[in-house]
XYZ file of C-alpha atoms in Angstrom:
149
model
C -28.952 -46.430 5.777
C -26.343 -46.181 8.570
C -23.612 -46.948 6.037
C -24.532 -43.969 3.788
C -24.531 -41.570 6.637
C -20.919 -42.842 7.670
C -19.723 -42.462 4.064
C -21.251 -38.957 3.969
C -19.555 -38.070 7.344
C -16.237 -39.478 6.075
C -16.573 -37.356 2.873
C -17.059 -34.255 5.197
C -14.011 -35.118 7.272
C -11.849 -35.568 4.114
C -12.624 -31.990 3.078
C -12.329 -30.402 6.464
C -8.654 -29.748 6.293
C -8.960 -28.327 2.783
C -11.742 -25.916 3.941
C -9.799 -24.914 6.835
C -6.892 -24.041 4.700
C -8.944 -21.823 2.475
C -10.361 -20.141 5.361
C -6.796 -19.466 6.807
C -5.613 -18.179 3.435
C -8.675 -15.815 2.945
C -8.175 -14.489 6.477
C -4.350 -13.895 5.943
C -5.140 -11.950 2.732
C -7.953 -9.949 4.407
C -5.532 -9.002 7.110
C -2.589 -7.859 5.108
C -3.411 -7.481 1.546
C -5.731 -4.598 2.091
C -3.006 -2.298 3.678
C 0.167 -3.899 2.575
C 1.594 -4.011 -0.822
C 4.949 -5.346 -1.817
C 4.131 -4.361 -5.336
C 3.573 -0.742 -4.441
C 7.024 -0.823 -2.727
C 8.520 -2.246 -5.864
C 6.831 0.371 -7.969
C 8.339 3.208 -5.978
C 11.799 1.718 -5.925
C 11.536 1.416 -9.707
C 10.305 5.048 -10.113
C 13.188 6.159 -7.961
C 15.935 4.376 -9.971
C 14.308 5.665 -13.244
C 14.356 9.323 -11.689
C 17.963 8.914 -10.527
C 19.063 8.353 -14.145
C 17.214 11.481 -15.338
C 19.575 14.352 -15.538
C 18.854 17.792 -14.103
C 15.511 17.052 -12.935
C 14.236 19.498 -10.296
C 10.694 18.834 -9.479
C 9.519 19.876 -5.968
C 6.730 18.117 -4.363
C 4.718 18.633 -1.112
C 6.168 15.763 1.049
C 4.653 14.458 4.361
C 6.906 13.082 6.859
C 7.017 9.756 8.522
C 6.214 11.328 11.656
C 3.117 12.817 10.065
C 2.025 9.238 9.237
C 2.604 8.139 12.891
C 0.306 10.952 14.122
C -2.646 8.992 12.952
C -3.317 10.821 9.492
C -2.528 7.697 7.345
C -5.390 8.335 4.834
C -4.716 11.988 4.332
C -0.971 11.331 3.944
C -1.526 8.585 1.267
C -4.018 10.905 -0.680
C -1.247 13.595 -0.643
C 1.342 11.148 -1.844
C -0.997 10.185 -4.584
C -1.726 13.637 -5.621
C 1.996 14.577 -5.711
C 2.965 11.294 -7.552
C 0.237 12.225 -10.116
C 2.222 15.430 -10.762
C 5.563 13.773 -10.773
C 4.469 11.085 -13.188
C 2.506 13.442 -15.335
C 5.259 15.962 -15.724
C 7.653 13.097 -16.828
C 5.141 11.577 -19.178
C 6.051 8.175 -17.390
C 3.529 5.378 -17.196
C 3.209 3.881 -13.814
C 0.722 1.892 -11.810
C 1.743 3.787 -8.484
C -1.117 6.157 -8.570
C -3.625 3.466 -8.740
C -1.888 1.561 -6.081
C -1.760 4.546 -3.725
C -5.475 5.311 -4.347
C -6.426 1.617 -3.254
C -4.384 1.699 -0.144
C -5.702 5.096 0.836
C -9.327 3.822 0.378
C -8.733 1.186 2.992
C -7.267 3.454 5.609
C -8.926 5.824 7.956
C -7.407 8.968 9.677
C -7.543 8.548 13.426
C -6.675 12.176 14.128
C -9.525 14.618 14.044
C -7.716 17.349 12.033
C -5.148 16.294 9.534
C -3.290 18.926 7.490
C -3.838 19.656 3.875
C -1.319 18.490 1.448
C -0.001 22.014 0.723
C 1.028 22.425 4.262
C 3.917 20.051 3.906
C 7.315 21.214 2.978
C 8.337 20.999 -0.724
C 11.122 18.449 -1.328
C 13.026 17.273 -4.375
C 11.395 14.316 -6.214
C 13.852 11.852 -5.039
C 13.301 12.929 -1.417
C 9.493 12.683 -1.887
C 9.880 9.096 -3.286
C 12.197 8.050 -0.460
C 9.670 9.398 2.103
C 6.804 7.503 0.372
C 9.013 4.421 0.338
C 9.749 4.811 4.137
C 6.048 5.327 4.925
C 5.025 2.349 2.932
C 7.576 0.241 4.649
C 6.415 1.475 8.024
C 2.815 0.444 6.957
C 3.837 -2.924 6.220
C 5.840 -3.345 9.369
C 2.954 -1.973 11.516
C 0.608 -4.458 9.867
C 2.926 -7.353 10.225
C 2.962 -8.144 6.604
C 5.920 -10.228 5.460
C 6.919 -10.465 1.733
Protein backbone atom coordinates (compact mmCIF):
# COMPACT_ATOMS: atom_id res chain seq x y z
CA UNK A 1 0.00 0.00 0.00
CA UNK A 2 2.84 2.37 0.78
CA UNK A 3 4.31 1.76 -2.68
CA UNK A 4 1.09 2.77 -4.38
CA UNK A 5 0.92 6.01 -2.41
CA UNK A 6 4.51 6.84 -3.37
CA UNK A 7 3.73 6.21 -7.07
CA UNK A 8 0.70 8.46 -6.86
CA UNK A 9 2.71 11.17 -5.12
CA UNK A 10 5.42 10.92 -7.79
CA UNK A 11 2.80 11.23 -10.51
CA UNK A 12 1.52 14.48 -8.95
CA UNK A 13 5.07 15.78 -8.67
CA UNK A 14 5.69 15.03 -12.34
CA UNK A 15 2.68 17.11 -13.36
CA UNK A 16 3.26 20.00 -10.94
CA UNK A 17 5.56 22.01 -13.28
CA UNK A 18 3.12 21.56 -16.16
CA UNK A 19 0.18 22.74 -14.06
CA UNK A 20 2.19 25.69 -12.79
CA UNK A 21 3.10 26.62 -16.38
CA UNK A 22 -0.58 26.64 -17.42
CA UNK A 23 -1.51 28.78 -14.43
CA UNK A 24 1.17 31.33 -15.36
CA UNK A 25 0.06 31.38 -19.02
CA UNK A 26 -3.58 31.88 -18.06
CA UNK A 27 -2.74 34.64 -15.58
CA UNK A 28 -0.57 36.40 -18.18
CA UNK A 29 -3.43 36.32 -20.68
CA UNK A 30 -5.93 37.52 -18.11
CA UNK A 31 -3.66 40.45 -17.25
CA UNK A 32 -2.90 41.71 -20.75
CA UNK A 33 -5.11 40.07 -23.29
CA UNK A 34 -8.24 41.80 -22.08
CA UNK A 35 -6.99 45.36 -22.48
CA UNK A 36 -4.12 44.90 -24.92
CA UNK A 37 -4.35 43.96 -28.51
CA UNK A 38 -1.55 43.93 -31.00
CA UNK A 39 -4.14 42.84 -33.56
CA UNK A 40 -6.11 46.06 -33.03
CA UNK A 41 -2.96 48.16 -33.54
CA UNK A 42 -2.21 46.21 -36.72
CA UNK A 43 -5.77 46.73 -37.97
CA UNK A 44 -5.55 50.52 -37.39
CA UNK A 45 -2.22 50.68 -39.26
CA UNK A 46 -3.71 48.69 -42.13
CA UNK A 47 -6.70 51.04 -42.34
CA UNK A 48 -4.36 54.05 -42.24
CA UNK A 49 -2.29 52.81 -45.17
CA UNK A 50 -5.43 51.89 -47.14
CA UNK A 51 -6.88 55.36 -46.52
CA UNK A 52 -3.60 57.11 -47.39
CA UNK A 53 -3.80 55.56 -50.86
CA UNK A 54 -7.35 56.82 -51.38
CA UNK A 55 -7.35 60.11 -53.27
CA UNK A 56 -9.28 63.20 -52.17
CA UNK A 57 -10.95 61.60 -49.18
CA UNK A 58 -12.07 64.29 -46.73
CA UNK A 59 -14.15 62.66 -44.02
CA UNK A 60 -14.09 64.48 -40.67
CA UNK A 61 -14.61 62.54 -37.46
CA UNK A 62 -14.99 63.44 -33.79
CA UNK A 63 -11.56 62.72 -32.36
CA UNK A 64 -10.78 62.36 -28.65
CA UNK A 65 -7.24 63.31 -27.73
CA UNK A 66 -4.60 61.31 -25.93
CA UNK A 67 -4.92 63.63 -22.95
CA UNK A 68 -8.67 62.83 -22.84
CA UNK A 69 -7.74 59.16 -22.47
CA UNK A 70 -5.27 59.99 -19.72
CA UNK A 71 -8.00 61.84 -17.79
CA UNK A 72 -9.65 58.54 -16.83
CA UNK A 73 -12.33 58.32 -19.52
CA UNK A 74 -10.93 55.26 -21.28
CA UNK A 75 -14.23 53.43 -21.86
CA UNK A 76 -16.02 56.53 -23.21
CA UNK A 77 -13.09 57.35 -25.45
CA UNK A 78 -12.96 53.86 -26.94
CA UNK A 79 -16.72 53.91 -27.50
CA UNK A 80 -16.32 57.23 -29.34
CA UNK A 81 -13.53 55.79 -31.48
CA UNK A 82 -15.77 52.79 -32.17
CA UNK A 83 -18.73 54.97 -33.28
CA UNK A 84 -16.59 57.15 -35.51
CA UNK A 85 -14.71 54.17 -36.98
CA UNK A 86 -18.12 52.73 -37.89
CA UNK A 87 -18.84 55.92 -39.86
CA UNK A 88 -15.43 55.86 -41.56
CA UNK A 89 -15.59 52.20 -42.53
CA UNK A 90 -19.26 52.41 -43.55
CA UNK A 91 -18.74 55.42 -45.82
CA UNK A 92 -15.87 53.66 -47.57
CA UNK A 93 -17.62 50.30 -47.83
CA UNK A 94 -14.45 48.77 -46.38
CA UNK A 95 -14.60 45.56 -44.44
CA UNK A 96 -12.69 45.69 -41.18
CA UNK A 97 -12.54 43.86 -37.85
CA UNK A 98 -11.64 47.12 -36.12
CA UNK A 99 -15.14 47.98 -34.91
CA UNK A 100 -15.58 44.59 -33.22
CA UNK A 101 -12.11 44.86 -31.67
CA UNK A 102 -12.77 48.33 -30.25
CA UNK A 103 -16.12 47.17 -28.91
CA UNK A 104 -14.46 44.24 -27.10
CA UNK A 105 -11.76 46.48 -25.62
CA UNK A 106 -14.30 49.09 -24.46
CA UNK A 107 -16.39 46.43 -22.72
CA UNK A 108 -13.42 45.58 -20.53
CA UNK A 109 -12.63 49.13 -19.43
CA UNK A 110 -14.18 51.45 -16.87
CA UNK A 111 -14.32 55.23 -16.80
CA UNK A 112 -12.71 56.49 -13.61
CA UNK A 113 -13.87 60.03 -14.13
CA UNK A 114 -17.34 60.92 -12.88
CA UNK A 115 -18.24 62.90 -15.97
CA UNK A 116 -16.84 62.02 -19.35
CA UNK A 117 -17.69 64.15 -22.39
CA UNK A 118 -19.97 62.91 -25.16
CA UNK A 119 -18.30 61.99 -28.42
CA UNK A 120 -19.78 64.99 -30.21
CA UNK A 121 -17.88 67.36 -27.88
CA UNK A 122 -14.53 66.44 -29.40
CA UNK A 123 -13.01 68.35 -32.29
CA UNK A 124 -13.64 67.03 -35.78
CA UNK A 125 -10.44 65.93 -37.50
CA UNK A 126 -9.53 64.41 -40.84
CA UNK A 127 -9.74 60.62 -41.04
CA UNK A 128 -5.97 60.06 -41.00
CA UNK A 129 -5.57 62.26 -37.91
CA UNK A 130 -8.44 60.36 -36.29
CA UNK A 131 -6.73 57.01 -37.00
CA UNK A 132 -3.35 58.31 -35.85
CA UNK A 133 -4.87 59.46 -32.55
CA UNK A 134 -6.61 56.09 -32.16
CA UNK A 135 -3.28 54.35 -32.81
CA UNK A 136 -1.50 56.51 -30.20
CA UNK A 137 -4.27 55.80 -27.68
CA UNK A 138 -4.02 52.03 -28.23
CA UNK A 139 -0.25 52.16 -27.92
CA UNK A 140 -0.59 54.16 -24.68
CA UNK A 141 -3.04 51.56 -23.35
CA UNK A 142 -0.62 48.76 -24.19
CA UNK A 143 2.28 50.57 -22.51
CA UNK A 144 0.21 51.37 -19.42
CA UNK A 145 -0.76 47.72 -19.05
CA UNK A 146 2.80 46.46 -19.61
CA UNK A 147 1.83 44.41 -22.61
CA UNK A 148 4.68 43.43 -24.84
CA UNK A 149 4.19 42.14 -28.35
